Amino acid sequence: MKIDNIRIHQAQFYEDAYLPHTVLLGSTNFGNFTYFIYCIGNVDVYAQDTITLYALPLGKGSYTSTFNSSVPASMLLASYIEVK
């Protein structure tokens, strides 16, 4: 699937001996959809970047916002990221 104009809010790199990976938290420009994006290896994507994403859907999850409410998020496995 292809998703345009995802704004990245957080980017975290994990240095694992077996599988280093990056986890991104992003949403569409209007905040309608939130995504957890898993990337194998290190990617050059940072908070405040806007990307086009090609990915495979993995499932759904959620996180707790600063207002203590549950926010649903889709989990995706990135296959290609284009930084705008």
PDB file of N, CA and C in Angstrom:
ATOM      1  N   MET A   1       0.829  -1.170   0.000  1.00  0.00           N
ATOM      2  CA  MET A   1       0.000   0.000   0.000  1.00  0.00           C
ATOM      3  C   MET A   1       0.880   1.241   0.000  1.00  0.00           C
ATOM      4  N   LYS A   2       0.362   2.314  -0.571  1.00  0.00           N
ATOM      5  CA  LYS A   2       1.082   3.586  -0.626  1.00  0.00           C
ATOM      6  C   LYS A   2       0.298   4.615   0.177  1.00  0.00           C
ATOM      7  N   ILE A   3       1.008   5.353   1.058  1.00  0.00           N
ATOM      8  CA  ILE A   3       0.381   6.404   1.852  1.00  0.00           C
ATOM      9  C   ILE A   3       1.215   7.668   1.673  1.00  0.00           C
ATOM     10  N   ASP A   4       0.585   8.733   1.224  1.00  0.00           N
ATOM     11  CA  ASP A   4       1.260  10.012   1.016  1.00  0.00           C
ATOM     12  C   ASP A   4       1.119  10.920   2.228  1.00  0.00           C
ATOM     13  N   ASN A   5       2.052  11.834   2.365  1.00  0.00           N
ATOM     14  CA  ASN A   5       1.988  12.931   3.343  1.00  0.00           C
ATOM     15  C   ASN A   5       1.819  12.474   4.786  1.00  0.00           C
ATOM     16  N   ILE A   6       2.673  11.561   5.211  1.00  0.00           N
ATOM     17  CA  ILE A   6       2.711  11.166   6.619  1.00  0.00           C
ATOM     18  C   ILE A   6       3.713  12.072   7.324  1.00  0.00           C
ATOM     19  N   ARG A   7       3.271  12.730   8.369  1.00  0.00           N
ATOM     20  CA  ARG A   7       4.146  13.595   9.173  1.00  0.00           C
ATOM     21  C   ARG A   7       4.703  12.754  10.323  1.00  0.00           C
ATOM     22  N   ILE A   8       6.019  12.696  10.446  1.00  0.00           N
ATOM     23  CA  ILE A   8       6.664  11.901  11.492  1.00  0.00           C
ATOM     24  C   ILE A   8       6.727  12.711  12.780  1.00  0.00           C
ATOM     25  N   HIS A   9       6.295  12.093  13.891  1.00  0.00           N
ATOM     26  CA  HIS A   9       6.306  12.743  15.199  1.00  0.00           C
ATOM     27  C   HIS A   9       7.463  12.250  16.062  1.00  0.00           C
ATOM     28  N   GLN A  10       7.792  10.961  15.936  1.00  0.00           N
ATOM     29  CA  GLN A  10       8.899  10.371  16.699  1.00  0.00           C
ATOM     30  C   GLN A  10       9.620   9.366  15.825  1.00  0.00           C
ATOM     31  N   ALA A  11      10.936   9.277  16.026  1.00  0.00           N
ATOM     32  CA  ALA A  11      11.754   8.276  15.336  1.00  0.00           C
ATOM     33  C   ALA A  11      12.720   7.700  16.355  1.00  0.00           C
ATOM     34  N   GLN A  12      12.738   6.379  16.488  1.00  0.00           N
ATOM     35  CA  GLN A  12      13.603   5.728  17.468  1.00  0.00           C
ATOM     36  C   GLN A  12      14.334   4.571  16.817  1.00  0.00           C
ATOM     37  N   PHE A  13      15.686   4.578  16.883  1.00  0.00           N
ATOM     38  CA  PHE A  13      16.503   3.504  16.337  1.00  0.00           C
ATOM     39  C   PHE A  13      16.883   2.555  17.459  1.00  0.00           C
ATOM     40  N   TYR A  14      16.749   1.252  17.206  1.00  0.00           N
ATOM     41  CA  TYR A  14      17.100   0.221  18.179  1.00  0.00           C
ATOM     42  C   TYR A  14      18.282  -0.576  17.644  1.00  0.00           C
ATOM     43  N   GLU A  15      19.376  -0.572  18.382  1.00  0.00           N
ATOM     44  CA  GLU A  15      20.605  -1.272  17.991  1.00  0.00           C
ATOM     45  C   GLU A  15      20.566  -2.681  18.566  1.00  0.00           C
ATOM     46  N   ASP A  16      19.928  -3.576  17.851  1.00  0.00           N
ATOM     47  CA  ASP A  16      19.816  -4.971  18.253  1.00  0.00           C
ATOM     48  C   ASP A  16      20.897  -5.762  17.526  1.00  0.00           C
ATOM     49  N   ALA A  17      21.562  -6.670  18.225  1.00  0.00           N
ATOM     50  CA  ALA A  17      22.655  -7.431  17.612  1.00  0.00           C
ATOM     51  C   ALA A  17      22.164  -8.287  16.447  1.00  0.00           C
ATOM     52  N   TYR A  18      20.937  -8.746  16.500  1.00  0.00           N
ATOM     53  CA  TYR A  18      20.418  -9.634  15.452  1.00  0.00           C
ATOM     54  C   TYR A  18      19.617  -8.898  14.388  1.00  0.00           C
ATOM     55  N   LEU A  19      18.873  -7.892  14.798  1.00  0.00           N
ATOM     56  CA  LEU A  19      18.026  -7.186  13.839  1.00  0.00           C
ATOM     57  C   LEU A  19      17.873  -5.721  14.234  1.00  0.00           C
ATOM     58  N   PRO A  20      18.849  -4.866  13.863  1.00  0.00           N
ATOM     59  CA  PRO A  20      18.667  -3.440  14.150  1.00  0.00           C
ATOM     60  C   PRO A  20      17.461  -2.910  13.383  1.00  0.00           C
ATOM     61  N   HIS A  21      16.670  -2.069  14.038  1.00  0.00           N
ATOM     62  CA  HIS A  21      15.454  -1.575  13.397  1.00  0.00           C
ATOM     63  C   HIS A  21      15.097  -0.180  13.904  1.00  0.00           C
ATOM     64  N   THR A  22      14.229   0.472  13.171  1.00  0.00           N
ATOM     65  CA  THR A  22      13.755   1.809  13.502  1.00  0.00           C
ATOM     66  C   THR A  22      12.238   1.766  13.613  1.00  0.00           C
ATOM     67  N   VAL A  23      11.708   2.455  14.612  1.00  0.00           N
ATOM     68  CA  VAL A  23      10.262   2.573  14.780  1.00  0.00           C
ATOM     69  C   VAL A  23       9.899   4.054  14.637  1.00  0.00           C
ATOM     70  N   LEU A  24       8.951   4.331  13.754  1.00  0.00           N
ATOM     71  CA  LEU A  24       8.489   5.695  13.513  1.00  0.00           C
ATOM     72  C   LEU A  24       7.039   5.807  13.969  1.00  0.00           C
ATOM     73  N   LEU A  25       6.689   6.946  14.525  1.00  0.00           N
ATOM     74  CA  LEU A  25       5.297   7.242  14.849  1.00  0.00           C
ATOM     75  C   LEU A  25       4.912   8.446  14.015  1.00  0.00           C
ATOM     76  N   GLY A  26       3.884   8.295  13.190  1.00  0.00           N
ATOM     77  CA  GLY A  26       3.481   9.378  12.307  1.00  0.00           C
ATOM     78  C   GLY A  26       1.983   9.407  12.109  1.00  0.00           C
ATOM     79  N   SER A  27       1.524  10.469  11.471  1.00  0.00           N
ATOM     80  CA  SER A  27       0.099  10.585  11.164  1.00  0.00           C
ATOM     81  C   SER A  27      -0.066  11.367   9.872  1.00  0.00           C
ATOM     82  N   THR A  28      -1.250  11.286   9.309  1.00  0.00           N
ATOM     83  CA  THR A  28      -1.555  12.086   8.126  1.00  0.00           C
ATOM     84  C   THR A  28      -1.597  13.545   8.547  1.00  0.00           C
ATOM     85  N   ASN A  29      -1.556  14.441   7.591  1.00  0.00           N
ATOM     86  CA  ASN A  29      -1.467  15.873   7.884  1.00  0.00           C
ATOM     87  C   ASN A  29      -2.582  16.377   8.796  1.00  0.00           C
ATOM     88  N   PHE A  30      -3.746  15.804   8.695  1.00  0.00           N
ATOM     89  CA  PHE A  30      -4.863  16.268   9.507  1.00  0.00           C
ATOM     90  C   PHE A  30      -5.060  15.411  10.757  1.00  0.00           C
ATOM     91  N   GLY A  31      -4.162  14.443  10.986  1.00  0.00           N
ATOM     92  CA  GLY A  31      -4.255  13.605  12.172  1.00  0.00           C
ATOM     93  C   GLY A  31      -5.370  12.583  12.123  1.00  0.00           C
ATOM     94  N   ASN A  32      -5.945  12.360  10.930  1.00  0.00           N
ATOM     95  CA  ASN A  32      -7.048  11.410  10.809  1.00  0.00           C
ATOM     96  C   ASN A  32      -6.613   9.972  11.051  1.00  0.00           C
ATOM     97  N   PHE A  33      -5.390   9.636  10.643  1.00  0.00           N
ATOM     98  CA  PHE A  33      -4.879   8.286  10.802  1.00  0.00           C
ATOM     99  C   PHE A  33      -3.498   8.347  11.440  1.00  0.00           C
ATOM    100  N   THR A  34      -3.241   7.455  12.390  1.00  0.00           N
ATOM    101  CA  THR A  34      -1.955   7.384  13.073  1.00  0.00           C
ATOM    102  C   THR A  34      -1.312   6.046  12.734  1.00  0.00           C
ATOM    103  N   TYR A  35       0.024   6.052  12.580  1.00  0.00           N
ATOM    104  CA  TYR A  35       0.741   4.854  12.149  1.00  0.00           C
ATOM    105  C   TYR A  35       1.965   4.593  13.016  1.00  0.00           C
ATOM    106  N   PHE A  36       2.160   3.320  13.399  1.00  0.00           N
ATOM    107  CA  PHE A  36       3.430   2.820  13.896  1.00  0.00           C
ATOM    108  C   PHE A  36       4.113   2.208  12.686  1.00  0.00           C
ATOM    109  N   ILE A  37       5.293   2.673  12.329  1.00  0.00           N
ATOM    110  CA  ILE A  37       5.977   2.192  11.128  1.00  0.00           C
ATOM    111  C   ILE A  37       7.269   1.506  11.541  1.00  0.00           C
ATOM    112  N   TYR A  38       7.390   0.229  11.243  1.00  0.00           N
ATOM    113  CA  TYR A  38       8.586  -0.548  11.568  1.00  0.00           C
ATOM    114  C   TYR A  38       9.467  -0.637  10.329  1.00  0.00           C
ATOM    115  N   CYS A  39      10.758  -0.322  10.500  1.00  0.00           N
ATOM    116  CA  CYS A  39      11.724  -0.342   9.409  1.00  0.00           C
ATOM    117  C   CYS A  39      12.899  -1.217   9.825  1.00  0.00           C
ATOM    118  N   ILE A  40      13.320  -2.110   8.967  1.00  0.00           N
ATOM    119  CA  ILE A  40      14.494  -2.925   9.251  1.00  0.00           C
ATOM    120  C   ILE A  40      15.725  -2.089   8.954  1.00  0.00           C
ATOM    121  N   GLY A  41      16.631  -1.994   9.927  1.00  0.00           N
ATOM    122  CA  GLY A  41      17.836  -1.188   9.781  1.00  0.00           C
ATOM    123  C   GLY A  41      17.602   0.255  10.193  1.00  0.00           C
ATOM    124  N   ASN A  42      18.585   1.087   9.946  1.00  0.00           N
ATOM    125  CA  ASN A  42      18.512   2.506  10.277  1.00  0.00           C
ATOM    126  C   ASN A  42      18.021   3.273   9.054  1.00  0.00           C
ATOM    127  N   VAL A  43      17.096   4.189   9.252  1.00  0.00           N
ATOM    128  CA  VAL A  43      16.599   5.013   8.150  1.00  0.00           C
ATOM    129  C   VAL A  43      16.851   6.479   8.475  1.00  0.00           C
ATOM    130  N   ASP A  44      17.052   7.286   7.463  1.00  0.00           N
ATOM    131  CA  ASP A  44      17.302   8.718   7.634  1.00  0.00           C
ATOM    132  C   ASP A  44      15.994   9.492   7.621  1.00  0.00           C
ATOM    133  N   VAL A  45      15.157   9.220   8.602  1.00  0.00           N
ATOM    134  CA  VAL A  45      13.882   9.904   8.780  1.00  0.00           C
ATOM    135  C   VAL A  45      13.858  10.420  10.209  1.00  0.00           C
ATOM    136  N   TYR A  46      13.450  11.662  10.372  1.00  0.00           N
ATOM    137  CA  TYR A  46      13.493  12.301  11.682  1.00  0.00           C
ATOM    138  C   TYR A  46      12.154  12.961  11.989  1.00  0.00           C
ATOM    139  N   ALA A  47      11.972  13.321  13.261  1.00  0.00           N
ATOM    140  CA  ALA A  47      10.753  14.021  13.666  1.00  0.00           C
ATOM    141  C   ALA A  47      10.596  15.281  12.818  1.00  0.00           C
ATOM    142  N   GLN A  48       9.387  15.577  12.450  1.00  0.00           N
ATOM    143  CA  GLN A  48       8.977  16.714  11.618  1.00  0.00           C
ATOM    144  C   GLN A  48       9.166  16.476  10.117  1.00  0.00           C
ATOM    145  N   ASP A  49       9.740  15.338   9.706  1.00  0.00           N
ATOM    146  CA  ASP A  49       9.823  15.015   8.280  1.00  0.00           C
ATOM    147  C   ASP A  49       8.444  14.614   7.768  1.00  0.00           C
ATOM    148  N   THR A  50       8.216  14.840   6.485  1.00  0.00           N
ATOM    149  CA  THR A  50       7.013  14.360   5.805  1.00  0.00           C
ATOM    150  C   THR A  50       7.460  13.325   4.785  1.00  0.00           C
ATOM    151  N   ILE A  51       6.789  12.173   4.774  1.00  0.00           N
ATOM    152  CA  ILE A  51       7.223  11.064   3.921  1.00  0.00           C
ATOM    153  C   ILE A  51       6.072  10.529   3.076  1.00  0.00           C
ATOM    154  N   THR A  52       6.454   9.838   2.004  1.00  0.00           N
ATOM    155  CA  THR A  52       5.561   8.939   1.278  1.00  0.00           C
ATOM    156  C   THR A  52       6.023   7.542   1.634  1.00  0.00           C
ATOM    157  N   LEU A  53       5.097   6.687   1.992  1.00  0.00           N
ATOM    158  CA  LEU A  53       5.426   5.365   2.507  1.00  0.00           C
ATOM    159  C   LEU A  53       4.816   4.271   1.643  1.00  0.00           C
ATOM    160  N   TYR A  54       5.620   3.275   1.327  1.00  0.00           N
ATOM    161  CA  TYR A  54       5.144   2.029   0.726  1.00  0.00           C
ATOM    162  C   TYR A  54       5.333   0.966   1.790  1.00  0.00           C
ATOM    163  N   ALA A  55       4.267   0.286   2.174  1.00  0.00           N
ATOM    164  CA  ALA A  55       4.353  -0.603   3.331  1.00  0.00           C
ATOM    165  C   ALA A  55       3.341  -1.736   3.258  1.00  0.00           C
ATOM    166  N   LEU A  56       3.563  -2.713   4.121  1.00  0.00           N
ATOM    167  CA  LEU A  56       2.630  -3.822   4.302  1.00  0.00           C
ATOM    168  C   LEU A  56       1.933  -3.651   5.643  1.00  0.00           C
ATOM    169  N   PRO A  57       0.619  -3.803   5.703  1.00  0.00           N
ATOM    170  CA  PRO A  57      -0.082  -3.697   6.979  1.00  0.00           C
ATOM    171  C   PRO A  57       0.207  -4.918   7.857  1.00  0.00           C
ATOM    172  N   LEU A  58       0.460  -4.676   9.151  1.00  0.00           N
ATOM    173  CA  LEU A  58       0.717  -5.757  10.100  1.00  0.00           C
ATOM    174  C   LEU A  58      -0.435  -5.975  11.065  1.00  0.00           C
ATOM    175  N   GLY A  59      -1.137  -4.921  11.418  1.00  0.00           N
ATOM    176  CA  GLY A  59      -2.224  -5.042  12.382  1.00  0.00           C
ATOM    177  C   GLY A  59      -2.569  -3.691  12.962  1.00  0.00           C
ATOM    178  N   LYS A  60      -3.259  -3.725  14.101  1.00  0.00           N
ATOM    179  CA  LYS A  60      -3.668  -2.491  14.759  1.00  0.00           C
ATOM    180  C   LYS A  60      -3.201  -2.509  16.200  1.00  0.00           C
ATOM    181  N   GLY A  61      -2.980  -1.325  16.737  1.00  0.00           N
ATOM    182  CA  GLY A  61      -2.581  -1.163  18.129  1.00  0.00           C
ATOM    183  C   GLY A  61      -3.095   0.163  18.625  1.00  0.00           C
ATOM    184  N   SER A  62      -2.567   0.619  19.757  1.00  0.00           N
ATOM    185  CA  SER A  62      -2.950   1.917  20.291  1.00  0.00           C
ATOM    186  C   SER A  62      -1.872   2.405  21.242  1.00  0.00           C
ATOM    187  N   TYR A  63      -1.947   3.681  21.580  1.00  0.00           N
ATOM    188  CA  TYR A  63      -1.068   4.249  22.591  1.00  0.00           C
ATOM    189  C   TYR A  63      -1.866   5.271  23.390  1.00  0.00           C
ATOM    190  N   THR A  64      -1.339   5.664  24.536  1.00  0.00           N
ATOM    191  CA  THR A  64      -2.014   6.634  25.387  1.00  0.00           C
ATOM    192  C   THR A  64      -1.440   8.017  25.119  1.00  0.00           C
ATOM    193  N   SER A  65      -2.298   8.955  24.812  1.00  0.00           N
ATOM    194  CA  SER A  65      -1.873  10.323  24.498  1.00  0.00           C
ATOM    195  C   SER A  65      -1.549  11.088  25.778  1.00  0.00           C
ATOM    196  N   THR A  66      -1.033  12.306  25.612  1.00  0.00           N
ATOM    197  CA  THR A  66      -0.743  13.148  26.774  1.00  0.00           C
ATOM    198  C   THR A  66      -2.019  13.595  27.490  1.00  0.00           C
ATOM    199  N   PHE A  67      -3.159  13.454  26.830  1.00  0.00           N
ATOM    200  CA  PHE A  67      -4.448  13.761  27.450  1.00  0.00           C
ATOM    201  C   PHE A  67      -5.066  12.524  28.094  1.00  0.00           C
ATOM    202  N   ASN A  68      -4.260  11.453  28.201  1.00  0.00           N
ATOM    203  CA  ASN A  68      -4.659  10.194  28.836  1.00  0.00           C
ATOM    204  C   ASN A  68      -5.821   9.511  28.112  1.00  0.00           C
ATOM    205  N   SER A  69      -5.864   9.658  26.792  1.00  0.00           N
ATOM    206  CA  SER A  69      -6.878   8.959  26.005  1.00  0.00           C
ATOM    207  C   SER A  69      -6.185   7.948  25.092  1.00  0.00           C
ATOM    208  N   SER A  70      -6.878   6.914  24.767  1.00  0.00           N
ATOM    209  CA  SER A  70      -6.336   5.876  23.902  1.00  0.00           C
ATOM    210  C   SER A  70      -6.471   6.300  22.438  1.00  0.00           C
ATOM    211  N   VAL A  71      -5.351   6.230  21.698  1.00  0.00           N
ATOM    212  CA  VAL A  71      -5.335   6.620  20.287  1.00  0.00           C
ATOM    213  C   VAL A  71      -5.071   5.370  19.447  1.00  0.00           C
ATOM    214  N   PRO A  72      -6.004   4.969  18.574  1.00  0.00           N
ATOM    215  CA  PRO A  72      -5.764   3.800  17.725  1.00  0.00           C
ATOM    216  C   PRO A  72      -4.705   4.107  16.672  1.00  0.00           C
ATOM    217  N   ALA A  73      -3.910   3.092  16.336  1.00  0.00           N
ATOM    218  CA  ALA A  73      -2.855   3.269  15.336  1.00  0.00           C
ATOM    219  C   ALA A  73      -2.692   1.977  14.536  1.00  0.00           C
ATOM    220  N   SER A  74      -2.481   2.120  13.243  1.00  0.00           N
ATOM    221  CA  SER A  74      -2.192   0.968  12.384  1.00  0.00           C
ATOM    222  C   SER A  74      -0.699   0.676  12.431  1.00  0.00           C
ATOM    223  N   MET A  75      -0.336  -0.595  12.453  1.00  0.00           N
ATOM    224  CA  MET A  75       1.066  -0.999  12.430  1.00  0.00           C
ATOM    225  C   MET A  75       1.431  -1.414  11.010  1.00  0.00           C
ATOM    226  N   LEU A  76       2.541  -0.846  10.496  1.00  0.00           N
ATOM    227  CA  LEU A  76       2.961  -1.084   9.121  1.00  0.00           C
ATOM    228  C   LEU A  76       4.426  -1.501   9.080  1.00  0.00           C
ATOM    229  N   LEU A  77       4.775  -2.349   8.125  1.00  0.00           N
ATOM    230  CA  LEU A  77       6.164  -2.716   7.864  1.00  0.00           C
ATOM    231  C   LEU A  77       6.589  -1.984   6.601  1.00  0.00           C
ATOM    232  N   ALA A  78       7.549  -1.077   6.742  1.00  0.00           N
ATOM    233  CA  ALA A  78       7.983  -0.243   5.604  1.00  0.00           C
ATOM    234  C   ALA A  78       8.773  -1.068   4.600  1.00  0.00           C
ATOM    235  N   SER A  79       8.473  -0.868   3.326  1.00  0.00           N
ATOM    236  CA  SER A  79       9.283  -1.477   2.287  1.00  0.00           C
ATOM    237  C   SER A  79      10.072  -0.415   1.520  1.00  0.00           C
ATOM    238  N   TYR A  80       9.538   0.825   1.478  1.00  0.00           N
ATOM    239  CA  TYR A  80      10.239   1.937   0.849  1.00  0.00           C
ATOM    240  C   TYR A  80       9.719   3.240   1.427  1.00  0.00           C
ATOM    241  N   ILE A  81      10.639   4.160   1.748  1.00  0.00           N
ATOM    242  CA  ILE A  81      10.267   5.464   2.295  1.00  0.00           C
ATOM    243  C   ILE A  81      10.910   6.548   1.435  1.00  0.00           C
ATOM    244  N   GLU A  82      10.101   7.512   1.059  1.00  0.00           N
ATOM    245  CA  GLU A  82      10.571   8.663   0.301  1.00  0.00           C
ATOM    246  C   GLU A  82      10.346   9.914   1.155  1.00  0.00           C
ATOM    247  N   VAL A  83      11.443  10.594   1.538  1.00  0.00           N
ATOM    248  CA  VAL A  83      11.339  11.809   2.345  1.00  0.00           C
ATOM    249  C   VAL A  83      11.090  12.988   1.418  1.00  0.00           C
ATOM    250  N   LYS A  84      10.123  13.814   1.774  1.00  0.00           N
ATOM    251  CA  LYS A  84       9.770  14.974   0.928  1.00  0.00           C
ATOM    252  C   LYS A  84      10.480  16.214   1.404  1.00  0.00           C
TER     253      LYS A  84
END
